[in-house]
Coordinates of C-alpha atoms in Angstrom, one line a residue:
M1391 CA -14.7 -221.4 142.9
T1392 CA -12.4 -219.4 140.6
E1393 CA -13.2 -215.7 140.6
T1394 CA -13.4 -214.1 137.1
N1395 CA -12.0 -210.7 135.9
P1396 CA -14.3 -209.3 133.2
S1397 CA -12.2 -206.2 132.9
G1398 CA -9.1 -208.0 131.9
W1399 CA -6.8 -206.4 134.6
R1400 CA -3.5 -208.2 135.4
P1401 CA -1.6 -207.6 138.6
R1402 CA 2.0 -206.5 137.8
T1403 CA 4.5 -209.4 138.5
S1404 CA 7.2 -208.6 141.2
P1405 CA 10.8 -208.7 140.2
E1406 CA 11.4 -211.8 142.3
R1407 CA 8.6 -213.7 140.7
L1408 CA 9.6 -212.4 137.4
R1409 CA 13.2 -213.7 137.9
A1410 CA 11.8 -217.1 139.0
S1411 CA 9.5 -217.3 136.3
R1412 CA 11.9 -215.9 133.7
G1413 CA 12.0 -218.5 130.7
K1414 CA 9.1 -220.6 131.8
N1415 CA 5.2 -220.6 131.0
I1416 CA 3.0 -218.6 133.3
D1417 CA -0.6 -219.5 134.2
R1418 CA -3.0 -216.9 133.9
P1419 CA -6.8 -216.7 134.7
S1420 CA -9.0 -216.4 131.7
P1421 CA -12.1 -214.2 131.7
D1422 CA -14.5 -217.3 131.8
G1423 CA -12.6 -218.6 135.0
R1424 CA -10.5 -221.2 133.1
R1425 CA -6.6 -221.3 133.8
V1426 CA -4.8 -220.7 130.4
R1427 CA -1.0 -221.4 129.9
R1428 CA 0.5 -218.4 128.1
Q1429 CA 3.9 -217.0 127.4
P1430 CA 4.8 -213.7 129.4
S1431 CA 4.7 -210.5 127.5
R1432 CA 8.2 -209.4 126.3
T1433 CA 7.1 -205.7 126.9
S1434 CA 6.2 -206.4 130.3
V1435 CA 9.4 -208.2 131.0
R1436 CA 11.5 -205.2 129.6
H1437 CA 9.3 -202.8 131.7
D1438 CA 9.9 -204.8 135.0
S1439 CA 13.7 -205.2 134.4
R1440 CA 14.0 -201.6 133.7
A1441 CA 12.2 -200.6 136.9
L1442 CA 14.3 -203.1 138.9
R1443 CA 17.8 -201.4 137.6
E1444 CA 16.1 -198.0 138.5
R1445 CA 15.6 -199.2 142.0
Q1446 CA 19.1 -200.7 142.3
N1447 CA 20.7 -197.5 141.1
S1448 CA 18.7 -195.5 143.5
R1449 CA 20.3 -197.7 146.2
G1450 CA 23.6 -196.7 145.4
G1451 CA 25.5 -198.2 142.5
S1452 CA 25.0 -201.7 141.0
G1453 CA 23.0 -203.8 143.5
G1454 CA 23.5 -201.5 146.6
N1455 CA 26.5 -203.1 148.4
R1456 CA 27.0 -205.9 145.9
P1457 CA 30.6 -205.7 144.5
S1458 CA 31.0 -204.8 140.8
H1459 CA 32.3 -207.5 138.4
R1460 CA 33.5 -205.0 135.7
P1461 CA 37.1 -205.4 135.7
A1462 CA 37.4 -202.0 133.8
E1463 CA 35.6 -200.1 136.4
R1464 CA 37.7 -201.4 139.1
R1465 CA 41.0 -200.4 137.2
A1466 CA 39.7 -197.0 136.5
T1467 CA 39.0 -196.3 140.3
R1468 CA 42.2 -198.0 141.7
P1469 CA 44.7 -195.2 142.9
A1470 CA 47.8 -195.0 140.8
A1471 CA 51.2 -195.8 142.6
P1472 CA 52.8 -192.5 143.7
S1473 CA 55.8 -191.2 141.6
K1474 CA 59.3 -190.3 143.0
S1475 CA 58.6 -186.6 143.1
E1476 CA 55.4 -187.4 145.2
R1477 CA 57.5 -189.6 147.6
S1478 CA 60.0 -187.0 148.1
K1479 CA 57.6 -184.7 149.0
K1480 CA 56.4 -187.0 151.9
Q1481 CA 59.7 -187.1 153.3
S1482 CA 60.6 -185.6 156.7
P1483 CA 61.4 -181.7 156.8
R1484 CA 64.8 -182.5 158.3
S1485 CA 66.0 -184.2 155.1
E1486 CA 65.0 -181.0 153.1
R1487 CA 67.5 -178.9 155.2
P1488 CA 70.6 -178.2 153.4
W1489 CA 74.0 -179.5 154.7
Y1490 CA 75.5 -176.3 155.6
I1491 CA 72.6 -176.0 158.1
D1492 CA 72.6 -179.4 159.5
V1493 CA 76.4 -179.6 160.1
P1494 CA 76.6 -176.5 162.4
I1495 CA 73.7 -177.7 164.4
I1496 CA 75.5 -181.0 164.9
I1497 CA 78.7 -179.2 165.8
A1498 CA 76.8 -177.0 168.3
I1499 CA 75.0 -180.0 170.0
A1500 CA 78.3 -181.9 170.3
L1501 CA 80.1 -178.9 171.9
I1502 CA 77.3 -178.4 174.3
A1503 CA 77.2 -182.0 175.4
T1504 CA 81.1 -181.9 175.7
I1505 CA 80.9 -178.8 177.7
A1506 CA 78.1 -180.3 180.0
F1507 CA 79.9 -183.4 180.6
Q1508 CA 83.2 -182.0 181.6
A1509 CA 81.5 -179.6 183.8
V1510 CA 79.8 -182.3 185.8
V1511 CA 81.4 -185.8 185.2
G1512 CA 85.1 -185.2 184.1
R1513 CA 87.3 -182.8 182.3
V1514 CA 90.3 -183.3 179.9
Y1515 CA 93.5 -181.2 180.8
V1516 CA 96.9 -180.8 179.0
I1517 CA 99.8 -181.2 181.0
P1518 CA 101.9 -178.1 180.7
S1519 CA 105.1 -178.7 182.5
E1520 CA 107.6 -181.3 183.6
S1521 CA 106.7 -181.4 187.4
M1522 CA 104.9 -184.8 187.3
E1523 CA 107.5 -186.7 185.1
P1524 CA 107.8 -189.5 184.6
T1525 CA 104.1 -190.2 185.5
L1526 CA 102.8 -187.4 183.3
H1527 CA 104.7 -185.8 180.5
G1528 CA 104.7 -182.2 179.7
C1529 CA 107.2 -179.6 178.3
T1530 CA 107.4 -176.4 176.0
D1531 CA 106.6 -177.0 172.6
C1532 CA 106.2 -180.8 172.7
N1533 CA 103.5 -183.4 172.3
N1534 CA 102.3 -183.0 176.0
D1535 CA 100.0 -185.6 177.7
R1536 CA 96.3 -185.1 177.7
I1537 CA 94.6 -186.4 181.0
F1538 CA 91.1 -187.3 181.9
V1539 CA 90.2 -185.9 185.4
N1540 CA 87.5 -187.7 187.3
K1541 CA 85.2 -184.8 189.0
M1542 CA 82.9 -187.3 190.6
V1543 CA 85.1 -189.7 192.5
F1544 CA 85.6 -187.2 195.5
D1545 CA 81.9 -186.5 196.0
F1546 CA 81.9 -190.1 197.9
K1547 CA 85.4 -189.9 199.5
D1548 CA 88.2 -187.8 200.5
P1549 CA 91.7 -187.8 198.6
K1550 CA 94.1 -190.2 200.2
P1551 CA 98.1 -190.3 199.9
G1552 CA 99.2 -191.4 196.6
D1553 CA 96.3 -189.9 194.6
V1554 CA 97.3 -187.8 191.6
V1555 CA 95.0 -184.8 191.8
V1556 CA 94.1 -181.5 190.0
F1557 CA 93.5 -178.4 192.3
K1558 CA 93.0 -174.9 192.0
G1559 CA 96.2 -173.2 193.5
P1560 CA 95.6 -171.0 196.6
E1561 CA 96.0 -167.2 196.1
S1562 CA 99.8 -167.5 197.4
W1563 CA 100.3 -170.0 194.5
D1564 CA 99.3 -167.4 192.0
N1565 CA 102.4 -165.3 192.1
A1566 CA 104.5 -167.3 189.6
Y1567 CA 101.5 -167.9 187.3
T1568 CA 101.3 -166.2 183.8
T1569 CA 98.7 -166.5 181.4
S1570 CA 99.4 -168.4 178.2
R1571 CA 96.7 -166.8 176.3
S1572 CA 96.9 -164.6 173.0
S1573 CA 96.1 -160.8 173.4
N1574 CA 94.0 -161.3 170.1
R1575 CA 90.4 -161.5 171.2
V1576 CA 89.4 -164.0 168.4
V1577 CA 92.4 -166.4 169.2
R1578 CA 91.8 -166.1 172.8
G1579 CA 88.2 -167.1 172.2
F1580 CA 89.4 -170.5 170.4
Q1581 CA 92.1 -171.1 173.1
N1582 CA 89.3 -170.9 175.7
L1583 CA 87.0 -173.2 173.7
G1584 CA 89.8 -175.6 173.1
S1585 CA 90.7 -175.6 176.8
Y1586 CA 87.3 -177.4 177.4
I1587 CA 88.1 -180.5 175.1
G1588 CA 91.6 -180.6 176.2
L1589 CA 93.4 -179.1 173.1
V1590 CA 94.7 -176.2 174.9
A1591 CA 95.7 -175.8 178.6
P1592 CA 93.2 -174.0 180.7
D1593 CA 93.8 -170.2 181.5
E1594 CA 93.7 -171.1 185.2
N1595 CA 96.2 -171.8 188.1
D1596 CA 95.1 -175.3 187.9
L1597 CA 98.0 -177.6 189.0
V1598 CA 98.5 -181.3 189.1
K1599 CA 100.5 -183.0 192.1
R1600 CA 100.6 -186.3 194.0
V1601 CA 99.0 -186.3 197.5
I1602 CA 101.7 -187.0 200.2
A1603 CA 99.9 -186.3 203.5
T1604 CA 96.4 -185.5 204.7
G1605 CA 94.9 -183.4 207.6
G1606 CA 96.3 -184.3 210.9
Q1607 CA 99.3 -185.9 209.5
T1608 CA 103.1 -184.6 209.9
V1609 CA 105.4 -184.5 207.1
E1610 CA 109.2 -183.8 206.8
C1611 CA 112.5 -184.5 205.1
L1612 CA 115.6 -183.6 207.2
P1613 CA 119.2 -184.3 206.8
G1614 CA 119.9 -187.9 207.0
D1615 CA 116.5 -189.0 206.1
K1616 CA 116.3 -191.6 203.2
G1617 CA 113.5 -189.8 201.7
V1618 CA 110.2 -187.8 202.7
K1619 CA 108.5 -189.1 205.9
V1620 CA 105.0 -188.9 207.0
N1621 CA 104.6 -189.4 211.0
G1622 CA 108.1 -190.3 211.2
K1623 CA 107.9 -193.2 208.7
D1624 CA 109.5 -193.3 205.2
I1625 CA 106.9 -193.5 202.3
D1626 CA 107.1 -195.3 199.2
N1627 CA 109.2 -193.2 196.5
S1628 CA 109.1 -195.9 193.5
Y1629 CA 107.1 -193.4 191.4
I1630 CA 109.5 -190.3 191.5
M1631 CA 111.9 -189.1 188.8
N1632 CA 115.1 -191.2 189.2
P1633 CA 117.7 -190.0 188.3
P1634 CA 116.7 -186.4 189.4
S1635 CA 116.3 -184.1 186.5
R1636 CA 118.3 -181.4 188.2
S1637 CA 121.2 -181.1 190.6
V1638 CA 120.7 -180.5 194.3
D1639 CA 122.7 -178.2 196.5
T1640 CA 123.8 -180.6 199.1
K1641 CA 124.4 -177.8 201.6
G1642 CA 120.8 -177.1 202.4
G1643 CA 119.2 -180.3 200.9
S1644 CA 119.6 -183.8 199.5
I1645 CA 118.9 -185.9 196.4
A1646 CA 116.7 -188.0 198.8
C1647 CA 114.7 -185.0 199.8
G1648 CA 114.4 -184.0 196.1
G1649 CA 115.8 -180.5 197.1
E1650 CA 115.9 -178.4 200.2
Y1651 CA 115.3 -179.8 203.7
F1652 CA 111.7 -179.0 205.1
G1653 CA 109.4 -179.7 208.0
P1654 CA 108.3 -180.9 210.2
V1655 CA 105.0 -179.6 209.1
K1656 CA 101.4 -180.6 210.6
V1657 CA 98.8 -180.7 207.8
P1658 CA 95.6 -178.7 208.9
E1659 CA 92.4 -180.7 208.9
D1660 CA 90.6 -180.9 205.5
H1661 CA 94.0 -180.0 203.8
L1662 CA 96.6 -181.7 201.8
W1663 CA 100.4 -181.5 201.4
V1664 CA 101.1 -182.2 197.8
M1665 CA 104.4 -182.7 195.7
G1666 CA 105.4 -183.4 192.2
D1667 CA 107.0 -186.8 190.9
N1668 CA 109.9 -184.7 189.5
R1669 CA 111.0 -183.7 193.0
T1670 CA 113.8 -181.5 191.7
N1671 CA 111.6 -179.6 189.2
S1672 CA 108.2 -179.1 191.0
R1673 CA 107.1 -175.9 192.7
D1674 CA 104.9 -177.7 195.1
S1675 CA 103.9 -177.4 198.9
R1676 CA 107.6 -177.0 199.9
F1677 CA 107.8 -173.7 198.2
H1678 CA 104.8 -172.0 200.1
M1679 CA 105.4 -173.2 203.7
G1680 CA 105.2 -169.3 204.5
D1681 CA 101.6 -168.8 203.5
Q1682 CA 98.5 -169.2 205.8
Y1683 CA 98.2 -172.7 205.1
Q1684 CA 101.9 -173.7 205.5
G1685 CA 101.9 -174.7 201.8
T1686 CA 99.1 -177.2 202.1
V1687 CA 96.1 -177.0 200.0
P1688 CA 92.4 -177.1 201.0
V1689 CA 90.4 -180.1 200.2
D1690 CA 87.7 -177.9 198.6
N1691 CA 90.3 -176.6 196.1
V1692 CA 90.4 -180.0 194.7
I1693 CA 88.9 -180.5 191.2
G1694 CA 89.3 -184.3 190.6
R1695 CA 91.5 -187.3 190.4
V1696 CA 93.7 -188.1 187.5
D1697 CA 92.5 -191.4 186.1
A1698 CA 94.0 -191.8 182.8
R1699 CA 96.2 -190.6 179.9
I1700 CA 94.2 -190.3 176.8
L1701 CA 96.8 -188.7 174.4
P1702 CA 99.2 -189.1 172.6
F1703 CA 98.4 -192.7 171.6
N1704 CA 101.6 -194.1 172.7
R1705 CA 100.9 -193.0 176.2
I1706 CA 97.3 -194.0 176.4
G1707 CA 96.9 -195.8 180.1
T1708 CA 95.6 -195.4 183.4
V1709 CA 97.4 -193.5 186.0
K1710 CA 98.3 -195.4 189.1
H1711 CA 97.6 -194.1 192.7
P1712 CA 99.6 -196.3 194.9
Q1713 CA 99.3 -196.7 198.8
I1714 CA 102.6 -194.7 199.5
Q1715 CA 102.2 -195.0 203.5
S1716 CA 102.9 -198.2 205.1

């Protein structure tokens, strides 16, 4: 049995039912209980549609999380591409520094790295004299050899005969040393800086010679000898300056000895007997036999081994360290 509604009240149609029934006829009960097919009220549809839109807007935009299908709105909310000025502002602060700040910083870092390298690993020296000709070239007012001295090699082994080494001269060797530095403080400062990168000779009594004998060995060169002997045996002299650069007084020496006769001298332990390859023009161990070490050099005074000539370009190459004792 169908209930009647004498007051004529009609329940509001839900939005889902409204959308489902839009454009269709809707059956409504009549007051007398009969079902009458009638067209939905246009005012009711508008009212329900407006209520639906209000509920959607209250949920946040058109349809909650439903994407908008209005291209104009999407174009309006799309972020614009940054301009060149905006991109330049986002660049790193380093690129904003002027060149006259960057260049000194780079130079300072390079100098610090160079000084640290030369203090630990190796150092560049300038050959100041002719005492090691022809192995190493050096003279006054000429294009002297620049050499690389390996400071680490003797951390693992001791110098051996035939090695070309740089060492700090003992106190008795300082008598003939004179400084080459300028009296001007500014110029002297640049000279000291240049010595760390091999542009200027160091203002130190650092010498370069070849090891001839080591601790416990006896070295000599006496009348009738064909050359320098170690433990009574001739050594290899193929690397020395020949012909000699200076004449020799044969009354007290010989060309074979490279000057005056000397020895025999027994080298103390942990000491070295050193000589220049230019035997007739080298102030080496032979000229200091009257000191406390008999002309020898403590091993602790050795700075490093000469491994290479790095300048000038026509002299670039490794420095040989032959086995001079048979």
